[in-house]
Structure formats: structure tokens, C-alpha cells
């Protein structure tokens, strides 16, 4: 009967399971996997996916997107939009937190486009000094400035007839934004030191870990450039919002780590113990897929044997960056003038309750652990007391 309850609670009817004994009393039962995400046969999902593809008017499944490991509805929606936009030459803006796979998606879009046989050129604005951006983008003539020993093509010319991927677009300084806008409007670039323009035909894909609408509102990004680039906007969800994807990614990424390391001296194929897997599934992954990948790489290094156990996994996890509370207004109030301590405590509680629920995607069991509560019931009481939506 216990197995039946586990199957029901971990598939069609999500629920927190409890167990009781004379020795331990009543407590929440921890099940270190999600059956619906990890173990239901893919065969059961195929008719639903086929029907969804037909009703949504999607093109046939594109193998170019197979490298993007996902199962969650949120990620599926993003992939569906990318597949619709890929065959067209319209600009695409990809937004998402650091480590969500924006460049991987951009490369898949390029491979699924008519320009697949042409160059895919990546520009990372965060890695270019501001005074070199114009030369890097548009090229320069010999003698155009000190150190220009010869003529050089810029990124736009290198990507002619192909795709230009503008990574970390939010880092582009305002003066350079004007020149980028002109190049996009005119379809031509002028090398530094040149007397005339050069025609270019490129498809623009851009990515940013910022919300450009907010950057426009704050005056840090040109509104006209934003609308020029944001013809199609795709938001990649963070890993904490991709329900059911964490387990799938752990398996895929660990397999990748094993393949990368198999030729290294003394390396043995690694697997995750049940307790290590449980710990990693419960981690909030603020660095998203990139953090998970690097964590598994560290765990493979720290683990001498074939099995990554709980301690190996715990040692591989990096601590989350601590927020500096010195300037927090809740801690700098002038107590000599009198303060409302209950209101301050309520404010702090709401802040961390909301953060825990957001990081865990609303999973009360995991949120309760993050906050140090013994069980989800205590968390529910706190949520109700402080008016936080569950």
C-alpha cells in the first residue's frame, strides 16, 4: 500500500507524504526522486506531444534542438517559439539568467535556419573594451589608429550571409548602441578609417541576462535599438522554474562529464548515489545549468571511486553569494527614534518566505528545508501568518 501512495503522490496527485513510528513520531517522508519526471515511460507522453504539435501548428520535430535537454512545459514553450522563428531571418532577442543556455539556443536556431551552412559569429560585449567595440564590430583600415598594422574585417563582415550572435547585449555602452542601430537600419558598416560603407547581410540573434524593457525605462538602453532587435523575444526560464528538468539534466550532464574525462589517466566512470542525487535535486541552482555542470565536474574530481556519494556532492556545491546586509534599511533604523519591531520582523519573514518559495518553484517540502523548518506544515503556518501566497 505504501508503494501505491508513493506512486499517486509523485505522479497524478502531487502531495507531501508523512510517516509515523513509535521511535520518531510523525514526520514528512522524503522521497529522493520524482516518478512523474524520471520514470514514467516516454511512450505515454508521445501521443500528447504529437497532438500538441498538430494543434499548435508547429513544424516537425527539429533535430537541431535535441541538444537542449528539457521536459518542462516552460522550456517546451521557449523551444516551440524558437522553432517557429528559426526559418525566418527576423532578429531574435533571447532573455534569461546567466547559465540558462542562451548561446546553446542561439546555435540551434542558426542550425535550423536557411543560413545553417554560413558562419555563426559570436560577439561577447562584456569581453570587449569600450574603446575597441567599433573596431571589433565594423573592422578597420591599415593605419586607422595606433596599432592598426593592417586591414581587418569586423564581426559584421565575418558573419556576412550568416548569423551574428550578440551576447551580453545589455553590456553595450550607449555610444556604441547608436552605431549598432545605424548598421542594422542601413544593412551596411563602415570600417574605422574607411571612406565608404560595405554592404552586409546578417541575421541578428541577441542575448542578455538583463530585462531590456527595464533597461530602456532606466535610460540605459536605447528604445529604438530595443524595438529593432526585439522582433521575436524568447525568455529562457531559470532551472528552478523548469519542473521535472533537474533530474533529466543531472543524468545528461554527468554522462557528458564521463565522456569528457574518459581518456584522462586514472579516471573511472561516475554514478550518483541516491543520497547525492537527492541533495542535488533539492539544490536551488542559482547559477542554473552552468552551475550544475561545473558542480558535477568538481564532484567527479573529488570522488576517487565510481560513486559520487552525499559528502562528495556536498563538497562540490559552492556556497551561494551572501548578500551584504550592512546597508539594509531593516538593520539601520534609528532605534532611538523608536521602531516597529513587529513590522520589521514581518518584513524580513516575508522576504525570505517569498525567496524560498520562488527558488523551489512552490515546493513546500524543499522550501521548508531551506528555511530550517521541521516540516511543510510549519511553513504553511508561516506563509499564512505573513500573508505570502503559496
PDB file of N, CA and C in Angstrom, residues 67-148:
ATOM      1  N   UNK A  67      19.915  18.919 -28.609  1.00  0.00           N
ATOM      2  CA  UNK A  67      20.955  19.116 -27.596  1.00  0.00           C
ATOM      3  C   UNK A  67      20.442  19.869 -26.375  1.00  0.00           C
ATOM      4  N   UNK A  68      19.275  20.486 -26.504  1.00  0.00           N
ATOM      5  CA  UNK A  68      18.706  21.245 -25.385  1.00  0.00           C
ATOM      6  C   UNK A  68      17.842  20.293 -24.575  1.00  0.00           C
ATOM      7  N   UNK A  69      18.383  19.833 -23.477  1.00  0.00           N
ATOM      8  CA  UNK A  69      17.737  18.817 -22.652  1.00  0.00           C
ATOM      9  C   UNK A  69      16.604  19.447 -21.848  1.00  0.00           C
ATOM     10  N   UNK A  70      15.381  18.977 -22.059  1.00  0.00           N
ATOM     11  CA  UNK A  70      14.244  19.553 -21.327  1.00  0.00           C
ATOM     12  C   UNK A  70      13.047  18.615 -21.369  1.00  0.00           C
ATOM     13  N   UNK A  71      12.152  18.829 -20.441  1.00  0.00           N
ATOM     14  CA  UNK A  71      10.879  18.127 -20.387  1.00  0.00           C
ATOM     15  C   UNK A  71       9.778  19.051 -19.873  1.00  0.00           C
ATOM     16  N   UNK A  72      10.150  20.123 -19.194  1.00  0.00           N
ATOM     17  CA  UNK A  72       9.185  21.002 -18.530  1.00  0.00           C
ATOM     18  C   UNK A  72       8.368  21.798 -19.542  1.00  0.00           C
ATOM     19  N   UNK A  73       7.118  22.118 -19.195  1.00  0.00           N
ATOM     20  CA  UNK A  73       6.276  22.942 -20.077  1.00  0.00           C
ATOM     21  C   UNK A  73       6.886  24.314 -20.352  1.00  0.00           C
ATOM     22  N   UNK A  74       7.518  24.926 -19.348  1.00  0.00           N
ATOM     23  CA  UNK A  74       8.089  26.268 -19.530  1.00  0.00           C
ATOM     24  C   UNK A  74       9.175  26.253 -20.598  1.00  0.00           C
ATOM     25  N   UNK A  75      10.043  25.250 -20.546  1.00  0.00           N
ATOM     26  CA  UNK A  75      11.117  25.163 -21.537  1.00  0.00           C
ATOM     27  C   UNK A  75      10.568  24.741 -22.889  1.00  0.00           C
ATOM     28  N   UNK A  76       9.560  23.899 -22.883  1.00  0.00           N
ATOM     29  CA  UNK A  76       8.956  23.470 -24.150  1.00  0.00           C
ATOM     30  C   UNK A  76       8.359  24.640 -24.908  1.00  0.00           C
ATOM     31  N   UNK A  77       7.751  25.585 -24.178  1.00  0.00           N
ATOM     32  CA  UNK A  77       7.189  26.773 -24.831  1.00  0.00           C
ATOM     33  C   UNK A  77       8.299  27.608 -25.469  1.00  0.00           C
ATOM     34  N   UNK A  78       9.418  27.759 -24.771  1.00  0.00           N
ATOM     35  CA  UNK A  78      10.533  28.539 -25.321  1.00  0.00           C
ATOM     36  C   UNK A  78      11.089  27.871 -26.581  1.00  0.00           C
ATOM     37  N   UNK A  79      11.238  26.548 -26.549  1.00  0.00           N
ATOM     38  CA  UNK A  79      11.758  25.822 -27.709  1.00  0.00           C
ATOM     39  C   UNK A  79      10.785  25.928 -28.882  1.00  0.00           C
ATOM     40  N   UNK A  80       9.483  25.849 -28.591  1.00  0.00           N
ATOM     41  CA  UNK A  80       8.484  25.947 -29.657  1.00  0.00           C
ATOM     42  C   UNK A  80       8.570  27.297 -30.360  1.00  0.00           C
ATOM     43  N   UNK A  81       8.751  28.355 -29.589  1.00  0.00           N
ATOM     44  CA  UNK A  81       8.874  29.684 -30.199  1.00  0.00           C
ATOM     45  C   UNK A  81      10.146  29.775 -31.048  1.00  0.00           C
ATOM     46  N   UNK A  82      11.217  29.199 -30.549  1.00  0.00           N
ATOM     47  CA  UNK A  82      12.472  29.223 -31.304  1.00  0.00           C
ATOM     48  C   UNK A  82      12.330  28.473 -32.621  1.00  0.00           C
ATOM     49  N   UNK A  83      11.635  27.344 -32.600  1.00  0.00           N
ATOM     50  CA  UNK A  83      11.442  26.564 -33.818  1.00  0.00           C
ATOM     51  C   UNK A  83      10.612  27.320 -34.844  1.00  0.00           C
ATOM     52  N   UNK A  84       9.592  28.067 -34.364  1.00  0.00           N
ATOM     53  CA  UNK A  84       8.775  28.853 -35.293  1.00  0.00           C
ATOM     54  C   UNK A  84       9.582  29.966 -35.935  1.00  0.00           C
ATOM     55  N   UNK A  85      10.450  30.600 -35.148  1.00  0.00           N
ATOM     56  CA  UNK A  85      11.186  31.758 -35.644  1.00  0.00           C
ATOM     57  C   UNK A  85      12.435  31.393 -36.435  1.00  0.00           C
ATOM     58  N   UNK A  86      12.964  30.190 -36.222  1.00  0.00           N
ATOM     59  CA  UNK A  86      14.252  29.812 -36.819  1.00  0.00           C
ATOM     60  C   UNK A  86      14.289  29.944 -38.345  1.00  0.00           C
ATOM     61  N   UNK A  87      13.251  29.515 -39.097  1.00  0.00           N
ATOM     62  CA  UNK A  87      13.362  29.566 -40.561  1.00  0.00           C
ATOM     63  C   UNK A  87      13.330  30.980 -41.134  1.00  0.00           C
ATOM     64  N   UNK A  88      12.961  31.952 -40.327  1.00  0.00           N
ATOM     65  CA  UNK A  88      12.847  33.327 -40.817  1.00  0.00           C
ATOM     66  C   UNK A  88      14.087  34.128 -40.419  1.00  0.00           C
ATOM     67  N   UNK A  89      14.340  35.206 -41.163  1.00  0.00           N
ATOM     68  CA  UNK A  89      15.546  35.993 -40.916  1.00  0.00           C
ATOM     69  C   UNK A  89      15.314  37.145 -39.948  1.00  0.00           C
ATOM     70  N   UNK A  90      14.219  37.106 -39.194  1.00  0.00           N
ATOM     71  CA  UNK A  90      13.922  38.182 -38.256  1.00  0.00           C
ATOM     72  C   UNK A  90      14.886  38.154 -37.076  1.00  0.00           C
ATOM     73  N   UNK A  91      15.195  39.318 -36.491  1.00  0.00           N
ATOM     74  CA  UNK A  91      16.034  39.337 -35.286  1.00  0.00           C
ATOM     75  C   UNK A  91      15.312  38.662 -34.120  1.00  0.00           C
ATOM     76  N   UNK A  92      16.081  38.005 -33.272  1.00  0.00           N
ATOM     77  CA  UNK A  92      15.529  37.341 -32.092  1.00  0.00           C
ATOM     78  C   UNK A  92      16.312  37.800 -30.865  1.00  0.00           C
ATOM     79  N   UNK A  93      15.589  38.192 -29.828  1.00  0.00           N
ATOM     80  CA  UNK A  93      16.198  38.572 -28.552  1.00  0.00           C
ATOM     81  C   UNK A  93      15.926  37.454 -27.549  1.00  0.00           C
ATOM     82  N   UNK A  94      16.993  36.880 -26.999  1.00  0.00           N
ATOM     83  CA  UNK A  94      16.875  35.796 -26.021  1.00  0.00           C
ATOM     84  C   UNK A  94      17.221  36.361 -24.648  1.00  0.00           C
ATOM     85  N   UNK A  95      16.267  36.329 -23.724  1.00  0.00           N
ATOM     86  CA  UNK A  95      16.481  36.835 -22.367  1.00  0.00           C
ATOM     87  C   UNK A  95      16.497  35.657 -21.393  1.00  0.00           C
ATOM     88  N   UNK A  96      17.317  35.754 -20.374  1.00  0.00           N
ATOM     89  CA  UNK A  96      17.378  34.703 -19.370  1.00  0.00           C
ATOM     90  C   UNK A  96      18.542  34.923 -18.437  1.00  0.00           C
ATOM     91  N   UNK A  97      18.456  34.336 -17.257  1.00  0.00           N
ATOM     92  CA  UNK A  97      19.522  34.470 -16.281  1.00  0.00           C
ATOM     93  C   UNK A  97      20.817  33.838 -16.798  1.00  0.00           C
ATOM     94  N   UNK A  98      21.917  34.209 -16.175  1.00  0.00           N
ATOM     95  CA  UNK A  98      23.204  33.621 -16.533  1.00  0.00           C
ATOM     96  C   UNK A  98      23.164  32.106 -16.330  1.00  0.00           C
ATOM     97  N   UNK A  99      23.667  31.369 -17.323  1.00  0.00           N
ATOM     98  CA  UNK A  99      23.732  29.919 -17.209  1.00  0.00           C
ATOM     99  C   UNK A  99      22.510  29.173 -17.683  1.00  0.00           C
ATOM    100  N   UNK A 100      21.544  29.857 -18.308  1.00  0.00           N
ATOM    101  CA  UNK A 100      20.318  29.174 -18.749  1.00  0.00           C
ATOM    102  C   UNK A 100      20.443  28.558 -20.140  1.00  0.00           C
ATOM    103  N   UNK A 101      21.541  28.820 -20.847  1.00  0.00           N
ATOM    104  CA  UNK A 101      21.739  28.187 -22.151  1.00  0.00           C
ATOM    105  C   UNK A 101      21.351  29.053 -23.332  1.00  0.00           C
ATOM    106  N   UNK A 102      21.563  30.362 -23.229  1.00  0.00           N
ATOM    107  CA  UNK A 102      21.150  31.263 -24.303  1.00  0.00           C
ATOM    108  C   UNK A 102      21.948  31.040 -25.587  1.00  0.00           C
ATOM    109  N   UNK A 103      23.266  30.840 -25.448  1.00  0.00           N
ATOM    110  CA  UNK A 103      24.070  30.607 -26.658  1.00  0.00           C
ATOM    111  C   UNK A 103      23.741  29.247 -27.277  1.00  0.00           C
ATOM    112  N   UNK A 104      23.475  28.252 -26.469  1.00  0.00           N
ATOM    113  CA  UNK A 104      23.094  26.939 -26.992  1.00  0.00           C
ATOM    114  C   UNK A 104      21.824  27.045 -27.825  1.00  0.00           C
ATOM    115  N   UNK A 105      20.852  27.832 -27.340  1.00  0.00           N
ATOM    116  CA  UNK A 105      19.613  28.025 -28.094  1.00  0.00           C
ATOM    117  C   UNK A 105      19.884  28.800 -29.380  1.00  0.00           C
ATOM    118  N   UNK A 106      20.736  29.819 -29.297  1.00  0.00           N
ATOM    119  CA  UNK A 106      21.054  30.612 -30.489  1.00  0.00           C
ATOM    120  C   UNK A 106      21.697  29.741 -31.570  1.00  0.00           C
ATOM    121  N   UNK A 107      22.598  28.856 -31.174  1.00  0.00           N
ATOM    122  CA  UNK A 107      23.230  27.972 -32.149  1.00  0.00           C
ATOM    123  C   UNK A 107      22.216  27.009 -32.777  1.00  0.00           C
ATOM    124  N   UNK A 108      21.260  26.545 -31.970  1.00  0.00           N
ATOM    125  CA  UNK A 108      20.218  25.654 -32.506  1.00  0.00           C
ATOM    126  C   UNK A 108      19.347  26.395 -33.516  1.00  0.00           C
ATOM    127  N   UNK A 109      19.015  27.654 -33.219  1.00  0.00           N
ATOM    128  CA  UNK A 109      18.223  28.456 -34.153  1.00  0.00           C
ATOM    129  C   UNK A 109      18.971  28.630 -35.468  1.00  0.00           C
ATOM    130  N   UNK A 110      20.257  28.930 -35.383  1.00  0.00           N
ATOM    131  CA  UNK A 110      21.067  29.086 -36.597  1.00  0.00           C
ATOM    132  C   UNK A 110      21.095  27.787 -37.408  1.00  0.00           C
ATOM    133  N   UNK A 111      21.291  26.645 -36.729  1.00  0.00           N
ATOM    134  CA  UNK A 111      21.361  25.366 -37.433  1.00  0.00           C
ATOM    135  C   UNK A 111      20.028  24.981 -38.066  1.00  0.00           C
ATOM    136  N   UNK A 112      18.922  25.495 -37.515  1.00  0.00           N
ATOM    137  CA  UNK A 112      17.594  25.190 -38.062  1.00  0.00           C
ATOM    138  C   UNK A 112      17.151  26.221 -39.098  1.00  0.00           C
ATOM    139  N   UNK A 113      18.005  27.174 -39.434  1.00  0.00           N
ATOM    140  CA  UNK A 113      17.655  28.251 -40.364  1.00  0.00           C
ATOM    141  C   UNK A 113      18.244  27.985 -41.748  1.00  0.00           C
ATOM    142  N   UNK A 114      17.776  28.711 -42.774  1.00  0.00           N
ATOM    143  CA  UNK A 114      18.362  28.560 -44.115  1.00  0.00           C
ATOM    144  C   UNK A 114      19.832  28.989 -44.185  1.00  0.00           C
ATOM    145  N   UNK A 115      20.335  29.669 -43.132  1.00  0.00           N
ATOM    146  CA  UNK A 115      21.719  30.137 -43.114  1.00  0.00           C
ATOM    147  C   UNK A 115      22.663  29.135 -42.450  1.00  0.00           C
ATOM    148  N   UNK A 116      22.207  27.913 -42.221  1.00  0.00           N
ATOM    149  CA  UNK A 116      22.979  26.944 -41.431  1.00  0.00           C
ATOM    150  C   UNK A 116      24.369  26.667 -42.005  1.00  0.00           C
ATOM    151  N   UNK A 117      24.517  26.778 -43.322  1.00  0.00           N
ATOM    152  CA  UNK A 117      25.808  26.494 -43.947  1.00  0.00           C
ATOM    153  C   UNK A 117      26.746  27.696 -43.926  1.00  0.00           C
ATOM    154  N   UNK A 118      26.243  28.818 -43.436  1.00  0.00           N
ATOM    155  CA  UNK A 118      27.035  30.049 -43.386  1.00  0.00           C
ATOM    156  C   UNK A 118      27.589  30.258 -41.974  1.00  0.00           C
ATOM    157  N   UNK A 119      28.452  31.261 -41.773  1.00  0.00           N
ATOM    158  CA  UNK A 119      29.103  31.418 -40.463  1.00  0.00           C
ATOM    159  C   UNK A 119      28.124  31.764 -39.331  1.00  0.00           C
ATOM    160  N   UNK A 120      28.461  31.280 -38.158  1.00  0.00           N
ATOM    161  CA  UNK A 120      27.808  31.691 -36.911  1.00  0.00           C
ATOM    162  C   UNK A 120      28.886  32.386 -36.088  1.00  0.00           C
ATOM    163  N   UNK A 121      28.783  33.702 -35.953  1.00  0.00           N
ATOM    164  CA  UNK A 121      29.823  34.506 -35.314  1.00  0.00           C
ATOM    165  C   UNK A 121      29.294  35.053 -33.995  1.00  0.00           C
ATOM    166  N   UNK A 122      30.054  34.830 -32.927  1.00  0.00           N
ATOM    167  CA  UNK A 122      29.647  35.264 -31.594  1.00  0.00           C
ATOM    168  C   UNK A 122      30.426  36.498 -31.164  1.00  0.00           C
ATOM    169  N   UNK A 123      29.703  37.486 -30.648  1.00  0.00           N
ATOM    170  CA  UNK A 123      30.309  38.695 -30.081  1.00  0.00           C
ATOM    171  C   UNK A 123      29.880  38.781 -28.625  1.00  0.00           C
ATOM    172  N   UNK A 124      30.838  38.792 -27.701  1.00  0.00           N
ATOM    173  CA  UNK A 124      30.540  38.953 -26.274  1.00  0.00           C
ATOM    174  C   UNK A 124      30.935  40.359 -25.872  1.00  0.00           C
ATOM    175  N   UNK A 125      29.930  41.230 -25.720  1.00  0.00           N
ATOM    176  CA  UNK A 125      30.202  42.632 -25.418  1.00  0.00           C
ATOM    177  C   UNK A 125      30.888  42.804 -24.064  1.00  0.00           C
ATOM    178  N   UNK A 126      30.611  41.901 -23.145  1.00  0.00           N
ATOM    179  CA  UNK A 126      31.210  42.020 -21.821  1.00  0.00           C
ATOM    180  C   UNK A 126      32.718  41.813 -21.837  1.00  0.00           C
ATOM    181  N   UNK A 127      33.241  41.218 -22.925  1.00  0.00           N
ATOM    182  CA  UNK A 127      34.672  40.924 -23.001  1.00  0.00           C
ATOM    183  C   UNK A 127      35.433  41.902 -23.889  1.00  0.00           C
ATOM    184  N   UNK A 128      34.771  42.948 -24.413  1.00  0.00           N
ATOM    185  CA  UNK A 128      35.407  43.912 -25.308  1.00  0.00           C
ATOM    186  C   UNK A 128      35.537  45.260 -24.606  1.00  0.00           C
ATOM    187  N   UNK A 129      36.715  45.816 -24.637  1.00  0.00           N
ATOM    188  CA  UNK A 129      36.916  47.151 -24.055  1.00  0.00           C
ATOM    189  C   UNK A 129      36.066  48.164 -24.822  1.00  0.00           C
ATOM    190  N   UNK A 130      35.431  49.117 -24.132  1.00  0.00           N
ATOM    191  CA  UNK A 130      34.533  50.073 -24.799  1.00  0.00           C
ATOM    192  C   UNK A 130      35.156  50.798 -25.981  1.00  0.00           C
ATOM    193  N   UNK A 131      36.451  51.148 -25.901  1.00  0.00           N
ATOM    194  CA  UNK A 131      37.070  51.909 -26.988  1.00  0.00           C
ATOM    195  C   UNK A 131      37.432  51.040 -28.192  1.00  0.00           C
ATOM    196  N   UNK A 132      37.244  49.722 -28.070  1.00  0.00           N
ATOM    197  CA  UNK A 132      37.543  48.815 -29.187  1.00  0.00           C
ATOM    198  C   UNK A 132      36.290  48.246 -29.840  1.00  0.00           C
ATOM    199  N   UNK A 133      35.115  48.573 -29.297  1.00  0.00           N
ATOM    200  CA  UNK A 133      33.875  47.958 -29.796  1.00  0.00           C
ATOM    201  C   UNK A 133      33.648  48.271 -31.270  1.00  0.00           C
ATOM    202  N   UNK A 134      33.833  49.535 -31.673  1.00  0.00           N
ATOM    203  CA  UNK A 134      33.577  49.904 -33.064  1.00  0.00           C
ATOM    204  C   UNK A 134      34.506  49.145 -34.010  1.00  0.00           C
ATOM    205  N   UNK A 135      35.783  49.060 -33.662  1.00  0.00           N
ATOM    206  CA  UNK A 135      36.738  48.339 -34.499  1.00  0.00           C
ATOM    207  C   UNK A 135      36.407  46.857 -34.565  1.00  0.00           C
ATOM    208  N   UNK A 136      36.019  46.267 -33.425  1.00  0.00           N
ATOM    209  CA  UNK A 136      35.694  44.841 -33.393  1.00  0.00           C
ATOM    210  C   UNK A 136      34.453  44.537 -34.226  1.00  0.00           C
ATOM    211  N   UNK A 137      33.445  45.390 -34.149  1.00  0.00           N
ATOM    212  CA  UNK A 137      32.197  45.147 -34.880  1.00  0.00           C
ATOM    213  C   UNK A 137      32.346  45.408 -36.370  1.00  0.00           C
ATOM    214  N   UNK A 138      32.963  46.541 -36.721  1.00  0.00           N
ATOM    215  CA  UNK A 138      32.932  47.002 -38.110  1.00  0.00           C
ATOM    216  C   UNK A 138      34.276  46.882 -38.827  1.00  0.00           C
ATOM    217  N   UNK A 139      35.342  46.538 -38.103  1.00  0.00           N
ATOM    218  CA  UNK A 139      36.651  46.405 -38.724  1.00  0.00           C
ATOM    219  C   UNK A 139      37.386  47.739 -38.820  1.00  0.00           C
ATOM    220  N   UNK A 140      38.610  47.705 -39.370  1.00  0.00           N
ATOM    221  CA  UNK A 140      39.377  48.944 -39.516  1.00  0.00           C
ATOM    222  C   UNK A 140      40.335  48.820 -40.692  1.00  0.00           C
ATOM    223  N   UNK A 141      40.761  49.986 -41.172  1.00  0.00           N
ATOM    224  CA  UNK A 141      41.743  50.057 -42.239  1.00  0.00           C
ATOM    225  C   UNK A 141      43.146  50.176 -41.655  1.00  0.00           C
ATOM    226  N   UNK A 142      44.130  49.869 -42.439  1.00  0.00           N
ATOM    227  CA  UNK A 142      45.514  49.992 -42.012  1.00  0.00           C
ATOM    228  C   UNK A 142      45.830  51.436 -41.655  1.00  0.00           C
ATOM    229  N   UNK A 143      46.405  51.625 -40.475  1.00  0.00           N
ATOM    230  CA  UNK A 143      46.783  52.958 -40.032  1.00  0.00           C
ATOM    231  C   UNK A 143      45.647  53.789 -39.485  1.00  0.00           C
ATOM    232  N   UNK A 144      44.455  53.159 -39.284  1.00  0.00           N
ATOM    233  CA  UNK A 144      43.306  53.932 -38.788  1.00  0.00           C
ATOM    234  C   UNK A 144      43.547  54.460 -37.384  1.00  0.00           C
ATOM    235  N   UNK A 145      44.359  53.765 -36.614  1.00  0.00           N
ATOM    236  CA  UNK A 145      44.702  54.191 -35.262  1.00  0.00           C
ATOM    237  C   UNK A 145      46.005  53.499 -34.875  1.00  0.00           C
ATOM    238  N   UNK A 146      46.566  53.911 -33.766  1.00  0.00           N
ATOM    239  CA  UNK A 146      47.828  53.332 -33.313  1.00  0.00           C
ATOM    240  C   UNK A 146      47.657  51.830 -33.075  1.00  0.00           C
ATOM    241  N   UNK A 147      48.481  51.048 -33.704  1.00  0.00           N
ATOM    242  CA  UNK A 147      48.403  49.601 -33.555  1.00  0.00           C
ATOM    243  C   UNK A 147      47.664  48.921 -34.692  1.00  0.00           C
ATOM    244  N   UNK A 148      47.015  49.694 -35.579  1.00  0.00           N
ATOM    245  CA  UNK A 148      46.310  49.111 -36.728  1.00  0.00           C
ATOM    246  C   UNK A 148      47.318  48.848 -37.833  1.00  0.00           C
TER     247      UNK A 148
END
